[in-house]
mmCIF file of C-alpha atoms in Angstrom:
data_model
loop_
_atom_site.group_PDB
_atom_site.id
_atom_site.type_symbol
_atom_site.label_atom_id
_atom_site.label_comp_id
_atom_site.label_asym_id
_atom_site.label_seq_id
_atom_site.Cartn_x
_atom_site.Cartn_y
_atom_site.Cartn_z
ATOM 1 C CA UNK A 1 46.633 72.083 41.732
ATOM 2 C CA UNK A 2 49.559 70.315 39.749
ATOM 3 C CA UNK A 3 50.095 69.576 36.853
ATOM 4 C CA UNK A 4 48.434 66.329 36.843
ATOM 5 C CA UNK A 5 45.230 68.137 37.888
ATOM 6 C CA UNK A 6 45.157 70.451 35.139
ATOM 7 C CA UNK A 7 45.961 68.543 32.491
ATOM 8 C CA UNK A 8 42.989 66.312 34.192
ATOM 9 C CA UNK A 9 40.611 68.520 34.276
ATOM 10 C CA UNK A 10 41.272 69.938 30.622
ATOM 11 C CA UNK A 11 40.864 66.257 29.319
ATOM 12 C CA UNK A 12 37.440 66.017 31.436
ATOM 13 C CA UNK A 13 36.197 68.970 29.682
ATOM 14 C CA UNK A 14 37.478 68.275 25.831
ATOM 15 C CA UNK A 15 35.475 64.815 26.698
ATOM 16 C CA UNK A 16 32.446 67.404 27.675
ATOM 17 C CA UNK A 17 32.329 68.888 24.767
ATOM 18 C CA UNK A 18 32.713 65.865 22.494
ATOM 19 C CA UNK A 19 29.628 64.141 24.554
ATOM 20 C CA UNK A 20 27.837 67.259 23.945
ATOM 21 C CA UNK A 21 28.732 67.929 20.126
ATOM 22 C CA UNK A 22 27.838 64.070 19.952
ATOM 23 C CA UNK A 23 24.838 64.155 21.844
ATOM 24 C CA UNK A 24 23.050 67.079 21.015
ATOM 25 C CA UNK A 25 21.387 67.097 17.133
ATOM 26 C CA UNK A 26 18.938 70.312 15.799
ATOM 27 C CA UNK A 27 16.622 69.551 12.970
ATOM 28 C CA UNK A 28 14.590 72.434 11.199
ATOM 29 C CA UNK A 29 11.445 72.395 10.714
ATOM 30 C CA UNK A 30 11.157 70.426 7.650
ATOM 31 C CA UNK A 31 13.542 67.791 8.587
ATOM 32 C CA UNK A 32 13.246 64.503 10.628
ATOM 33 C CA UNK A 33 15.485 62.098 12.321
ATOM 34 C CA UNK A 34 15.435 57.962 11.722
ATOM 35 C CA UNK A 35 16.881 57.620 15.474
ATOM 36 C CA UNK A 36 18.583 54.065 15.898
ATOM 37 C CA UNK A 37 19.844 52.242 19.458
ATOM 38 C CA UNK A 38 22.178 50.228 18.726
ATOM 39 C CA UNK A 39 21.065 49.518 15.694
ATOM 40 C CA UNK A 40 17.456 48.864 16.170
ATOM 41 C CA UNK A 41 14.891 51.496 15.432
ATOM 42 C CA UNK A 42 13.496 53.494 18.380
ATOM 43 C CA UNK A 43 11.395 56.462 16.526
ATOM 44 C CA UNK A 44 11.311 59.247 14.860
ATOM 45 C CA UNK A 45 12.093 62.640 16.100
ATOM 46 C CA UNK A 46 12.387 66.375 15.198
ATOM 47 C CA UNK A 47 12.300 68.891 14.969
ATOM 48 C CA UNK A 48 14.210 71.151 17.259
ATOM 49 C CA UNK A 49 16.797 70.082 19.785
ATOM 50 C CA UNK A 50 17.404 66.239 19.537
ATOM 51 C CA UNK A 51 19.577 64.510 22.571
ATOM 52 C CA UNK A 52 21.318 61.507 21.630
ATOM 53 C CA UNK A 53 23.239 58.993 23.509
ATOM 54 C CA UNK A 54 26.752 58.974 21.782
ATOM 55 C CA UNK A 55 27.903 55.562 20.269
ATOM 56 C CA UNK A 56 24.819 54.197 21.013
ATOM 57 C CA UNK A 57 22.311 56.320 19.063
ATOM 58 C CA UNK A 58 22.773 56.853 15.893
ATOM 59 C CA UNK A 59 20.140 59.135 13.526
ATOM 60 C CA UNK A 60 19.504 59.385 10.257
ATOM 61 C CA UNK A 61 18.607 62.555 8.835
ATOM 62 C CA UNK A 62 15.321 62.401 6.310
ATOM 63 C CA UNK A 63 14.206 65.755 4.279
ATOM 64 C CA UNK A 64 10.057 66.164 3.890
ATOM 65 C CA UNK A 65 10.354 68.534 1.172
ATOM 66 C CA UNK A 66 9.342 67.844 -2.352
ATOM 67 C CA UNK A 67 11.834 66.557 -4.210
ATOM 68 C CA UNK A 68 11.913 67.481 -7.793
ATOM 69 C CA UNK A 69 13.581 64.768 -9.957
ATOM 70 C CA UNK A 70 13.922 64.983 -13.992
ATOM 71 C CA UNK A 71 13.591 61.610 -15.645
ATOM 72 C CA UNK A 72 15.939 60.959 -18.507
ATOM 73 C CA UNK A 73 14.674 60.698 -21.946
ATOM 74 C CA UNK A 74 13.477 56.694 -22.652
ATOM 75 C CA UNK A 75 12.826 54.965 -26.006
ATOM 76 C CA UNK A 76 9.285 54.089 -25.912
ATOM 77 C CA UNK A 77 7.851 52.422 -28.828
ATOM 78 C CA UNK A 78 4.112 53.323 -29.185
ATOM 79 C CA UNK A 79 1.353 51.359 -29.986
ATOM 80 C CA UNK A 80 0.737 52.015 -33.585
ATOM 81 C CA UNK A 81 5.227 51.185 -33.551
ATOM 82 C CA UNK A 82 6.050 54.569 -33.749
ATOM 83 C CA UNK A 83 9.466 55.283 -32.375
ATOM 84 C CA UNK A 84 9.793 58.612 -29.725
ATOM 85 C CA UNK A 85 11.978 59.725 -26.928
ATOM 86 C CA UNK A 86 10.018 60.620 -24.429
ATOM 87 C CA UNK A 87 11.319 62.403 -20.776
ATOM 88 C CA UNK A 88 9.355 63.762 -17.878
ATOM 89 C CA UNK A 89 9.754 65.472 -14.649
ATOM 90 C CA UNK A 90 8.914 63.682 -11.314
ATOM 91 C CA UNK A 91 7.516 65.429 -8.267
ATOM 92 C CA UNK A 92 7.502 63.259 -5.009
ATOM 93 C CA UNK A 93 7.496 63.608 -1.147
ATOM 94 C CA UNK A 94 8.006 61.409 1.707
ATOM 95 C CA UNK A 95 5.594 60.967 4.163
ATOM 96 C CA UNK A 96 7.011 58.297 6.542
ATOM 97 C CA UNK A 97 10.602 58.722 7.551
ATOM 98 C CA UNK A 98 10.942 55.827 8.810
ATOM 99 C CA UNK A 99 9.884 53.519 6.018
ATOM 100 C CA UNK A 100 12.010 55.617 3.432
ATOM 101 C CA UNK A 101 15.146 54.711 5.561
ATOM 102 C CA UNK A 102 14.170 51.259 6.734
ATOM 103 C CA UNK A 103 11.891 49.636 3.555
ATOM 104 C CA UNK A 104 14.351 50.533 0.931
ATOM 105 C CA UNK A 105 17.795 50.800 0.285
ATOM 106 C CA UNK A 106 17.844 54.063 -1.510
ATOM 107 C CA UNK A 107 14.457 55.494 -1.755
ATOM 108 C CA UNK A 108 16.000 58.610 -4.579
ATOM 109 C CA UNK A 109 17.560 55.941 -6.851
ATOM 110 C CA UNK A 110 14.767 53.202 -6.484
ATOM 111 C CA UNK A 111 12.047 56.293 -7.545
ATOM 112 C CA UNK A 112 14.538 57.082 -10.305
ATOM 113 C CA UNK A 113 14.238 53.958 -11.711
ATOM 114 C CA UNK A 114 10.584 52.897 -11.345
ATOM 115 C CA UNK A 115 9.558 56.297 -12.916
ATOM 116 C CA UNK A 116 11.428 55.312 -15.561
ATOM 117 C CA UNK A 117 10.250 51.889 -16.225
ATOM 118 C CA UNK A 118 6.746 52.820 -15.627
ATOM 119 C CA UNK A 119 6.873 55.682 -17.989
ATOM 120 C CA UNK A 120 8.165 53.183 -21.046
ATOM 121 C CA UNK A 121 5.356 50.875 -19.488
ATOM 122 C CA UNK A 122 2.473 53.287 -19.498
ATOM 123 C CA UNK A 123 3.224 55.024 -22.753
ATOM 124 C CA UNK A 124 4.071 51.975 -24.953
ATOM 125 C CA UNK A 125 0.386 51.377 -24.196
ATOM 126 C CA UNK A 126 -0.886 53.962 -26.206
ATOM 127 C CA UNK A 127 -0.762 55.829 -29.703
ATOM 128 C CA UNK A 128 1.378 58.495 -30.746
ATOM 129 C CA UNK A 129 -1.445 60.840 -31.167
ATOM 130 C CA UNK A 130 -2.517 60.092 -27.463
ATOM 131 C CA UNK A 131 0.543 60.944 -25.938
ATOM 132 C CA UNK A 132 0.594 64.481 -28.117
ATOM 133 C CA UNK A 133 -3.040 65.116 -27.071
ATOM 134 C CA UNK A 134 -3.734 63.652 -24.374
ATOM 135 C CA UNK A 135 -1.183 64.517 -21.643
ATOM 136 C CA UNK A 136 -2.744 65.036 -18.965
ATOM 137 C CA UNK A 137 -4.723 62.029 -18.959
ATOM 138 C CA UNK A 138 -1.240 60.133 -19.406
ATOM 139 C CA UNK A 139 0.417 62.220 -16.508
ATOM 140 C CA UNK A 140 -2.034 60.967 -14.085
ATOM 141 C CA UNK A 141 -2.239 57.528 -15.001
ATOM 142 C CA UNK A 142 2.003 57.485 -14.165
ATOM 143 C CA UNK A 143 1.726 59.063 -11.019
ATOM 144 C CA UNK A 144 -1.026 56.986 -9.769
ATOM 145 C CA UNK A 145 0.625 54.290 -10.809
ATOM 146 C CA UNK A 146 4.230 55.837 -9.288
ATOM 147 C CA UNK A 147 2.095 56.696 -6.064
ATOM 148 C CA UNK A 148 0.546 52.872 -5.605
ATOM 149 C CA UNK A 149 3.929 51.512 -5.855
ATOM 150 C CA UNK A 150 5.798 53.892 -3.564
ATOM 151 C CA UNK A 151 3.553 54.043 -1.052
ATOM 152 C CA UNK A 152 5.546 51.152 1.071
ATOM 153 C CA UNK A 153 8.341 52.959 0.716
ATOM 154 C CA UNK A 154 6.483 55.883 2.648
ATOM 155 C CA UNK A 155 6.845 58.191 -0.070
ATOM 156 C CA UNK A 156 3.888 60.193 -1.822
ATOM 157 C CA UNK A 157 3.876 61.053 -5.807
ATOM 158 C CA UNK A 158 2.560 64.656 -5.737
ATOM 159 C CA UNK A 159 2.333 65.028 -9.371
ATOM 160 C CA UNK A 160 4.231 63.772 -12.878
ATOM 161 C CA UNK A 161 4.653 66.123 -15.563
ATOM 162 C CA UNK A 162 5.671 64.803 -19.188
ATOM 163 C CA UNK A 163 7.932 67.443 -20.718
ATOM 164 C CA UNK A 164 9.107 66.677 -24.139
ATOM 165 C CA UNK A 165 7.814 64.062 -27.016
ATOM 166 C CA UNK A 166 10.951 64.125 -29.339
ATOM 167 C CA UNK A 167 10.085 62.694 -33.222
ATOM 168 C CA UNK A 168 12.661 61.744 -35.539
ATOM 169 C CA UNK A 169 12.454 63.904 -39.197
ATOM 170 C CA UNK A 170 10.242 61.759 -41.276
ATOM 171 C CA UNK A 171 7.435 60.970 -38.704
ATOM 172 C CA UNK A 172 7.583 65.052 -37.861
ATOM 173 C CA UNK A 173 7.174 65.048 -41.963
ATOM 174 C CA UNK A 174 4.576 62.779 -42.106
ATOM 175 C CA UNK A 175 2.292 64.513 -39.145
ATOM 176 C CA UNK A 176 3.064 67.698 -41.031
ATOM 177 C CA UNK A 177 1.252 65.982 -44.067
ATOM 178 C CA UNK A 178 -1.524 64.679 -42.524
ATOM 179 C CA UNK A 179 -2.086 67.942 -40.574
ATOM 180 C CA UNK A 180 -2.029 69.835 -44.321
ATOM 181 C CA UNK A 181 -4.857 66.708 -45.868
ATOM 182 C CA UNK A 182 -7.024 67.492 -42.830
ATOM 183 C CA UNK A 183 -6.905 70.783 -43.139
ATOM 184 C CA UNK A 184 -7.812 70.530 -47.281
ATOM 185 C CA UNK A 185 -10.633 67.961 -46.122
ATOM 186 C CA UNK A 186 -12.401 70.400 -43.641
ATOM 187 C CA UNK A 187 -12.142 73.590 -46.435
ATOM 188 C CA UNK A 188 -13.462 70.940 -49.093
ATOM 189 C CA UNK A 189 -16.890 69.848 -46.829
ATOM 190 C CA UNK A 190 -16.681 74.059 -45.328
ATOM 191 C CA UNK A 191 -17.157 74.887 -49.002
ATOM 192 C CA UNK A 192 -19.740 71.798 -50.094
ATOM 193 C CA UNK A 193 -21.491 73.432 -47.168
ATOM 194 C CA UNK A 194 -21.685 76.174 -48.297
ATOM 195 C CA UNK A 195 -22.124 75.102 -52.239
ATOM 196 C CA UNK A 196 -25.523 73.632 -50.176
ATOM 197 C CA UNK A 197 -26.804 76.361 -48.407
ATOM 198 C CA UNK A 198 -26.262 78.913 -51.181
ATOM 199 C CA UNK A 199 -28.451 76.169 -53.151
ATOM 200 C CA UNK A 200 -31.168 76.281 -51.153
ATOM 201 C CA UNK A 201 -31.238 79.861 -50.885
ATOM 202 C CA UNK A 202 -31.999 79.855 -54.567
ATOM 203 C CA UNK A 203 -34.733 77.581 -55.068
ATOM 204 C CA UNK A 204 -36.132 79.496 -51.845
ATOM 205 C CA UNK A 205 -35.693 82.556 -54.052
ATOM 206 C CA UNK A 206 -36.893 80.924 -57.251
ATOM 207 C CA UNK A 207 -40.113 80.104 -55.424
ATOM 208 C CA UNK A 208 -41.164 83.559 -54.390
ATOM 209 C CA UNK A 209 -40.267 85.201 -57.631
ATOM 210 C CA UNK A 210 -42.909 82.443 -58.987
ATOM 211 C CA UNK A 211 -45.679 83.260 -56.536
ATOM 212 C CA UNK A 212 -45.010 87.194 -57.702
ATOM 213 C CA UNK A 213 -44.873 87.762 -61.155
ATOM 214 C CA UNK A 214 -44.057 91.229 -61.232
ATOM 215 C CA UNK A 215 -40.992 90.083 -58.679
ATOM 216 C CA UNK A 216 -38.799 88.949 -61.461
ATOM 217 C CA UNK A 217 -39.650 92.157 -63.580
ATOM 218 C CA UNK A 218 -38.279 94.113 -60.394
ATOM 219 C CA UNK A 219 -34.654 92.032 -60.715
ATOM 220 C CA UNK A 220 -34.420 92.310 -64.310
ATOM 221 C CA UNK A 221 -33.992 96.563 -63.291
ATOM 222 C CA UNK A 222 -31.881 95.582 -60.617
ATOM 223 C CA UNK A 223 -29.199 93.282 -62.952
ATOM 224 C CA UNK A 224 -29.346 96.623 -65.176
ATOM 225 C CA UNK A 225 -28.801 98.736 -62.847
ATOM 226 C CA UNK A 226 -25.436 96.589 -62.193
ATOM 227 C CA UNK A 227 -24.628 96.169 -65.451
ATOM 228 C CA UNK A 228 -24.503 100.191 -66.202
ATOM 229 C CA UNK A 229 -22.466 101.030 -63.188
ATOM 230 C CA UNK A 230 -19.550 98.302 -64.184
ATOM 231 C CA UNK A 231 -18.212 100.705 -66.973
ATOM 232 C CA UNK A 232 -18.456 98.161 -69.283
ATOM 233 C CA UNK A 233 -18.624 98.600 -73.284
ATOM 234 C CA UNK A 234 -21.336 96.022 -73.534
ATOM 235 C CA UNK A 235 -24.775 95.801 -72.455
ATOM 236 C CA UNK A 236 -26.835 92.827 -71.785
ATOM 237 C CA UNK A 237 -30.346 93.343 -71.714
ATOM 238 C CA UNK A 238 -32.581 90.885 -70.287
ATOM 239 C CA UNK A 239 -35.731 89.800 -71.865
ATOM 240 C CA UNK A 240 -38.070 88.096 -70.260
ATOM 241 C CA UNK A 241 -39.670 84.804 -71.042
ATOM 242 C CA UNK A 242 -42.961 86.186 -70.873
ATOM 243 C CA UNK A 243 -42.637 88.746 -73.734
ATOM 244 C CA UNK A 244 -41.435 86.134 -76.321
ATOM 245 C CA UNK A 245 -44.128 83.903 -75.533
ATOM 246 C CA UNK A 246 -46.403 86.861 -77.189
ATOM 247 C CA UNK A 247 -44.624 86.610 -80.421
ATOM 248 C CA UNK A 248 -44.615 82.715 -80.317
ATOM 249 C CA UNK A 249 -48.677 82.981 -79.629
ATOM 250 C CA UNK A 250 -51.205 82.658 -82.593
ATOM 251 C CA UNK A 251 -53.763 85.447 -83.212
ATOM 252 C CA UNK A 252 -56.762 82.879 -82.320
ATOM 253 C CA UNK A 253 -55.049 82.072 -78.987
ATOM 254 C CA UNK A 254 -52.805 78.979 -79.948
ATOM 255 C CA UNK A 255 -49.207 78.560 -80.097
ATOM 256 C CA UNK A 256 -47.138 77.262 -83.112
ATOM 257 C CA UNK A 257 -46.441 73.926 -81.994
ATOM 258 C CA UNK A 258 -50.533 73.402 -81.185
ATOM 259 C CA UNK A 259 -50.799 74.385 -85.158
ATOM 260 C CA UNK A 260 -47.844 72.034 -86.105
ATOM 261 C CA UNK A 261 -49.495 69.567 -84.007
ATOM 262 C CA UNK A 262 -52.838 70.446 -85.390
#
């Protein structure tokens, strides 16, 4: 062979291999390929060994993992005008390759921004102490909303998380006073309560020391009893009502004011 031959044959085979390290793609498992002849769309393939025909076949290359994206903080003004800062984190999929390359531009920067418009959207809707309460009922109102909007770009909201509420110094001030008036409002009705029930205890009491006489004679001991273990220098001795009515009682049976009135 001459020269000419070699130096032939070597430029046959460096062509080879560029055919072949054009032609030849290998997508893993959770990857899939946007393939395009000349420049119209001819499927979707993958994974595994992919054979493409060079300069006339292009792919692109389209990840089905879930993609977790943070959403910056947003100004939201609340519905009772309260202004917070507000930021979230967005969890989203896609689900048809070929309308994430072909339906939108930029499917990552086009779910950037709707999460963020729809989060000011959704929120400004509702009060402050909804959003610090009721989270999870706000999460899934965004990512429905996120997931009905997406879906023509073939892409599938798995799940919205809001991460932070951030207060300026005087509302965080003012919740901490309200929080301290509740808290004084349920010890004032805890001890009306129990003001109440200790009440009705004693007129339950009163009543059965008035169907048994000898009853109240029983806690007069009892209050003595008390009174002497205390240690204390004075004694009080309790007399009952029924002993000075026998001073205040006439010989003949009548009392002092019947006479008086008499």
């Amino acid at each position: 062979m001459t020269i000419l031959d070699n130096m032939a044959y070597a430029l046959l085979l460096v062509l080879a291999a560029v055919f072949i390290a054009a032609a030849v793609r290998i997508l893993r498992e959770y990857q899939r390929g946007v393939v395009f002849t000349l420049g119209r769309f001819t499927g979707v393939k993958g994974p595994g060994l992919i054979l493409l025909v060079p300069f006339v076949q292009q792919m692109v290359r389209v990840d089905l993992r879930v993609v977790v994206q943070d959403i910056p903080p947003q100004d939201v003004i609340s519905r009772d005008n309260v202004s917070v800062k507000v930021n979230a984190v967005l969890y989203f999929r896609i689900v048809d390759p070929e309308r994430a390359i072909i339906a939108v531009e930029d499917f990552m920067a086009a779910t950037s921004q709707l999460a963020q418009t729809t989060l000011r959207s959704v929120l400004g809707k509702h009060d402050l102490d909804e959003m610090l309460a009721e989270r999870d009922r706000l999460n899934a109102d965004i990512q429905e909303i996120l997931d009905q909007q997406t879906d023509a770009w073939g892409i599938k909201v798995t799940n919205v998380e809001i991460k932070h509420v951030d207060l300026n110094e005087s509302m965080i001030r003012a919740i901490a006073k309200q929080a301290e008036a509740e808290r004084l409002r349920r010890a004032k009705v805890i001890n009306a309560e129990g003001e109440q029930q200790a009440a009705e205890k004693l007129v339950e009491a009163g009543r059965a020391l008035a169907q048994e006489p000898q009853a109240m004679q029983l806690r007069y001991f009892a209050a003595l009893h008390d009174i002497a273990g205390e240690r204390s220098s004075t004694v009080v001795f309790p007399l009952p009502m029924d002993l000075l009515g026998h001073f205040t009682r006439r010989p003949d049976g009548g009392s002092e004011d019947k006479q008086g009135s008499d």
